[in-house]
Tab-separated table of C-alpha atoms in Angstrom:
chain	number	residue	atom	x	y	z
A	1	MET	CA	-54.240	-30.848	-7.251
A	2	TYR	CA	-50.987	-28.407	-6.381
A	3	GLN	CA	-50.591	-25.026	-7.998
A	4	ILE	CA	-48.214	-24.876	-11.195
A	5	ASP	CA	-46.680	-21.787	-8.844
A	6	SER	CA	-46.212	-24.175	-6.031
A	7	LEU	CA	-44.615	-26.890	-7.921
A	8	GLU	CA	-42.096	-24.052	-9.682
A	9	PHE	CA	-43.536	-25.153	-13.106
A	10	ASN	CA	-42.519	-22.817	-15.249
A	11	ALA	CA	-38.586	-23.104	-13.672
A	12	VAL	CA	-38.331	-26.921	-14.418
A	13	LEU	CA	-39.912	-26.198	-17.905
A	14	ALA	CA	-36.959	-23.714	-18.536
A	15	ARG	CA	-34.246	-26.102	-17.573
A	16	VAL	CA	-35.495	-28.711	-19.778
A	17	SER	CA	-35.966	-26.335	-22.369
A	18	SER	CA	-32.402	-25.551	-21.953
A	19	TYR	CA	-31.336	-28.933	-23.353
A	20	ALA	CA	-33.564	-28.613	-26.724
A	21	GLN	CA	-31.982	-27.680	-29.403
A	22	ILE	CA	-34.223	-26.144	-32.248
A	23	ASN	CA	-36.175	-22.987	-31.092
A	24	ASN	CA	-40.037	-24.795	-32.468
A	25	THR	CA	-39.245	-27.335	-29.356
A	26	LYS	CA	-38.069	-24.911	-27.054
A	27	LYS	CA	-41.412	-23.694	-27.629
A	28	GLN	CA	-43.410	-27.024	-27.569
A	29	VAL	CA	-41.346	-27.012	-23.884
A	30	PHE	CA	-43.460	-24.551	-22.327
A	31	GLU	CA	-46.620	-25.743	-23.549
A	32	ILE	CA	-46.224	-28.840	-21.429
A	33	LYS	CA	-48.998	-28.743	-18.749
A	34	PRO	CA	-48.840	-30.961	-15.458
A	35	SER	CA	-51.765	-34.186	-16.086
A	36	ASN	CA	-54.038	-36.016	-13.726
A	37	ASP	CA	-53.956	-38.497	-16.564
A	38	ILE	CA	-52.865	-41.614	-14.657
A	39	GLU	CA	-52.662	-43.771	-17.830
A	40	TRP	CA	-51.006	-41.026	-19.488
A	41	ILE	CA	-48.348	-40.622	-17.085
A	42	ASN	CA	-47.374	-43.885	-16.596
A	43	GLY	CA	-47.023	-44.543	-20.566
A	44	GLU	CA	-44.692	-41.116	-20.420
A	45	LEU	CA	-42.936	-42.567	-17.317
A	46	LEU	CA	-42.422	-46.086	-19.320
A	47	LYS	CA	-41.528	-43.954	-22.831
A	48	THR	CA	-39.312	-41.986	-20.268
A	49	GLU	CA	-37.532	-45.445	-18.698
A	50	GLU	CA	-36.454	-47.160	-22.351
A	51	ALA	CA	-34.777	-43.623	-23.598
A	52	ARG	CA	-32.609	-43.997	-20.504
A	53	LYS	CA	-31.318	-47.596	-20.546
A	54	HIS	CA	-30.658	-46.806	-24.270
A	55	ILE	CA	-29.211	-43.829	-23.514
A	56	THR	CA	-26.895	-45.105	-19.859
A	57	GLY	CA	-26.561	-48.654	-22.039
A	58	TYR	CA	-25.478	-47.422	-25.581
A	59	GLY	CA	-24.627	-43.914	-25.198
A	60	GLU	CA	-26.663	-40.819	-26.550
A	61	LEU	CA	-29.389	-40.972	-29.513
A	62	PRO	CA	-26.948	-39.322	-32.514
A	63	LEU	CA	-28.702	-35.980	-32.719
A	64	GLY	CA	-25.415	-33.811	-35.119
A	65	GLY	CA	-26.956	-32.314	-38.099
A	66	ILE	CA	-30.233	-32.032	-36.435
A	67	TYR	CA	-30.542	-27.893	-36.611
A	68	ASP	CA	-33.703	-25.568	-36.213
A	69	ASN	CA	-34.968	-25.880	-39.866
A	70	TYR	CA	-38.695	-25.030	-39.753
A	71	ASN	CA	-38.717	-21.961	-41.764
A	72	ALA	CA	-37.169	-23.600	-44.561
A	73	LEU	CA	-39.440	-26.716	-44.572
A	74	SER	CA	-42.551	-23.954	-44.203
A	75	LYS	CA	-41.020	-22.094	-47.201
A	76	ALA	CA	-40.751	-25.255	-49.349
A	77	LYS	CA	-44.168	-26.468	-47.905
A	78	ILE	CA	-45.371	-23.354	-50.235
A	79	GLY	CA	-43.321	-23.599	-53.036
A	80	SER	CA	-40.935	-20.728	-51.907
A	81	VAL	CA	-37.308	-20.993	-53.022
A	82	LEU	CA	-34.609	-22.279	-50.682
A	83	SER	CA	-31.471	-20.995	-50.442
A	84	PRO	CA	-28.146	-23.204	-50.584
A	85	GLU	CA	-27.682	-22.693	-47.302
A	86	GLU	CA	-31.020	-23.838	-46.096
A	87	LEU	CA	-31.029	-26.904	-48.730
A	88	GLN	CA	-27.686	-28.147	-47.003
A	89	ASN	CA	-29.168	-28.019	-43.247
A	90	ILE	CA	-31.975	-30.069	-44.784
A	91	SER	CA	-29.187	-32.286	-45.887
A	92	LEU	CA	-27.869	-32.436	-42.398
A	93	LEU	CA	-31.343	-33.225	-41.446
A	94	ILE	CA	-31.946	-36.091	-43.457
A	95	MET	CA	-28.400	-37.578	-42.685
A	96	GLY	CA	-29.608	-37.165	-39.116
A	97	ILE	CA	-33.067	-38.712	-39.467
A	98	LYS	CA	-30.541	-41.179	-40.958
A	99	ASN	CA	-28.157	-41.817	-37.609
A	100	ILE	CA	-31.071	-42.512	-35.766
A	101	LYS	CA	-32.910	-44.447	-37.406
A	102	ASN	CA	-29.384	-46.048	-37.527
A	103	TYR	CA	-28.769	-46.321	-34.066
A	104	TYR	CA	-32.296	-47.924	-33.627
A	105	GLY	CA	-31.703	-50.760	-36.081
A	106	THR	CA	-28.334	-51.143	-33.924
A	107	LEU	CA	-29.955	-51.665	-31.005
A	108	ASN	CA	-32.788	-53.759	-33.101
A	109	SER	CA	-29.738	-55.938	-34.107
A	110	LEU	CA	-28.527	-56.434	-30.405
A	111	LYS	CA	-32.525	-57.504	-29.818
A	112	ILE	CA	-32.841	-54.709	-27.705
A	113	GLU	CA	-36.106	-53.550	-26.488
A	114	VAL	CA	-37.720	-50.868	-27.898
A	115	ASN	CA	-41.336	-50.725	-27.332
A	116	TYR	CA	-42.271	-47.783	-26.503
A	117	LEU	CA	-40.484	-44.840	-29.099
A	118	LYS	CA	-40.661	-47.257	-32.639
A	119	GLU	CA	-43.674	-44.588	-33.066
A	120	TYR	CA	-41.548	-41.919	-33.072
A	121	LEU	CA	-39.159	-44.224	-35.122
A	122	ASP	CA	-41.258	-43.966	-38.276
A	123	PHE	CA	-40.521	-41.934	-41.148
A	124	ASP	CA	-39.284	-42.150	-44.515
A	125	ASP	CA	-34.964	-41.713	-44.676
A	126	PHE	CA	-35.710	-39.472	-48.002
A	127	LYS	CA	-32.587	-40.005	-49.530
A	128	LYS	CA	-33.286	-39.266	-52.735
A	129	LEU	CA	-34.045	-35.790	-51.936
A	130	LYS	CA	-30.578	-35.634	-49.946
A	131	ASP	CA	-28.119	-36.927	-52.658
A	132	GLU	CA	-29.788	-34.956	-54.991
A	133	ILE	CA	-29.134	-31.806	-52.626
A	134	ASP	CA	-25.619	-33.678	-52.063
A	135	PHE	CA	-25.701	-33.602	-55.728
A	136	CYS	CA	-26.282	-29.783	-56.127
A	137	ILE	CA	-25.392	-27.933	-52.960
A	138	GLY	CA	-21.166	-28.081	-52.153
A	139	ASP	CA	-20.058	-29.044	-48.204
A	140	LYS	CA	-19.851	-24.460	-47.856
A	141	ALA	CA	-23.363	-24.448	-49.086
A	142	ASN	CA	-22.014	-23.481	-52.676
A	143	ILE	CA	-23.976	-24.302	-55.879
A	144	LEU	CA	-22.080	-26.866	-57.940
A	145	ASP	CA	-21.528	-26.940	-61.326
A	146	SER	CA	-23.758	-30.223	-61.131
A	147	ALA	CA	-26.733	-28.352	-60.451
A	148	SER	CA	-27.708	-28.360	-63.960
A	149	SER	CA	-26.012	-28.611	-67.477
A	150	GLU	CA	-26.876	-24.607	-67.953
A	151	LEU	CA	-25.225	-23.242	-64.863
A	152	LEU	CA	-21.767	-25.548	-66.175
A	153	GLU	CA	-22.059	-24.495	-69.356
A	154	ILE	CA	-22.431	-20.472	-67.837
A	155	ARG	CA	-19.426	-21.022	-65.539
A	156	LYS	CA	-17.249	-22.710	-68.448
A	157	ALA	CA	-18.136	-19.174	-70.957
A	158	ILE	CA	-17.603	-17.028	-67.788
A	159	ALA	CA	-14.116	-18.996	-67.825
A	160	GLN	CA	-13.656	-19.046	-70.807
A	161	ALA	CA	-14.178	-14.850	-71.127
A	162	GLU	CA	-11.772	-14.025	-67.756
A	163	ASN	CA	-9.379	-16.252	-69.946
A	164	ARG	CA	-9.329	-14.138	-72.812
A	165	LEU	CA	-9.389	-11.106	-71.030
A	166	ARG	CA	-6.419	-12.339	-68.567
A	167	SER	CA	-4.743	-13.075	-72.516
A	168	LYS	CA	-5.333	-9.264	-73.787
A	169	LEU	CA	-4.194	-7.549	-70.466
A	170	GLN	CA	-1.160	-9.689	-70.306
A	171	GLU	CA	-0.887	-8.762	-74.406
A	172	ILE	CA	-1.714	-5.332	-73.166
A	173	VAL	CA	0.878	-4.513	-70.798
A	174	SER	CA	3.791	-7.120	-72.494
A	175	HIS	CA	3.686	-4.187	-75.352
A	176	ASN	CA	3.378	-1.545	-73.675
A	177	GLY	CA	5.008	-1.790	-70.645
A	178	LYS	CA	7.520	0.969	-71.318
A	179	MET	CA	5.391	3.326	-71.484
A	180	LEU	CA	3.721	2.003	-67.956
């Protein structure tokens, strides 16, 4: 077997990792080790060739909206509170998953074979979770009034108090305008 250094394997991994959008994926690329298992190598080549055919024939895989959510998902797993930005990014991730499933659904409806990559397509679309996040978090990662009835009532009370204060200040200014 060749020495990894003579193959410039680390340079190859660095180039491959430069295409990764997610930090965890970049780390995983550097964990790749050469193999002499012909059966495994042939299986990976078949997956790569299938993916290449799909991309060249039907366009790139729609990966928009898929961001590095590792930290947020780790926090959620242990029951920590997520920020509105983290929730919004999870919603975008779910949308990205749906787009990928739609891409392969289109290939399937066109009777394009998806043999070797099927194992990567077996995941939930998390529609209910996405709907709940989108109901509570706005496009600018702001918490919407619809997040809870209590929040809506608090925001209404604040708006009413601000209006009363504005009216009172206007009244003071108009009565005492000459003194100001």
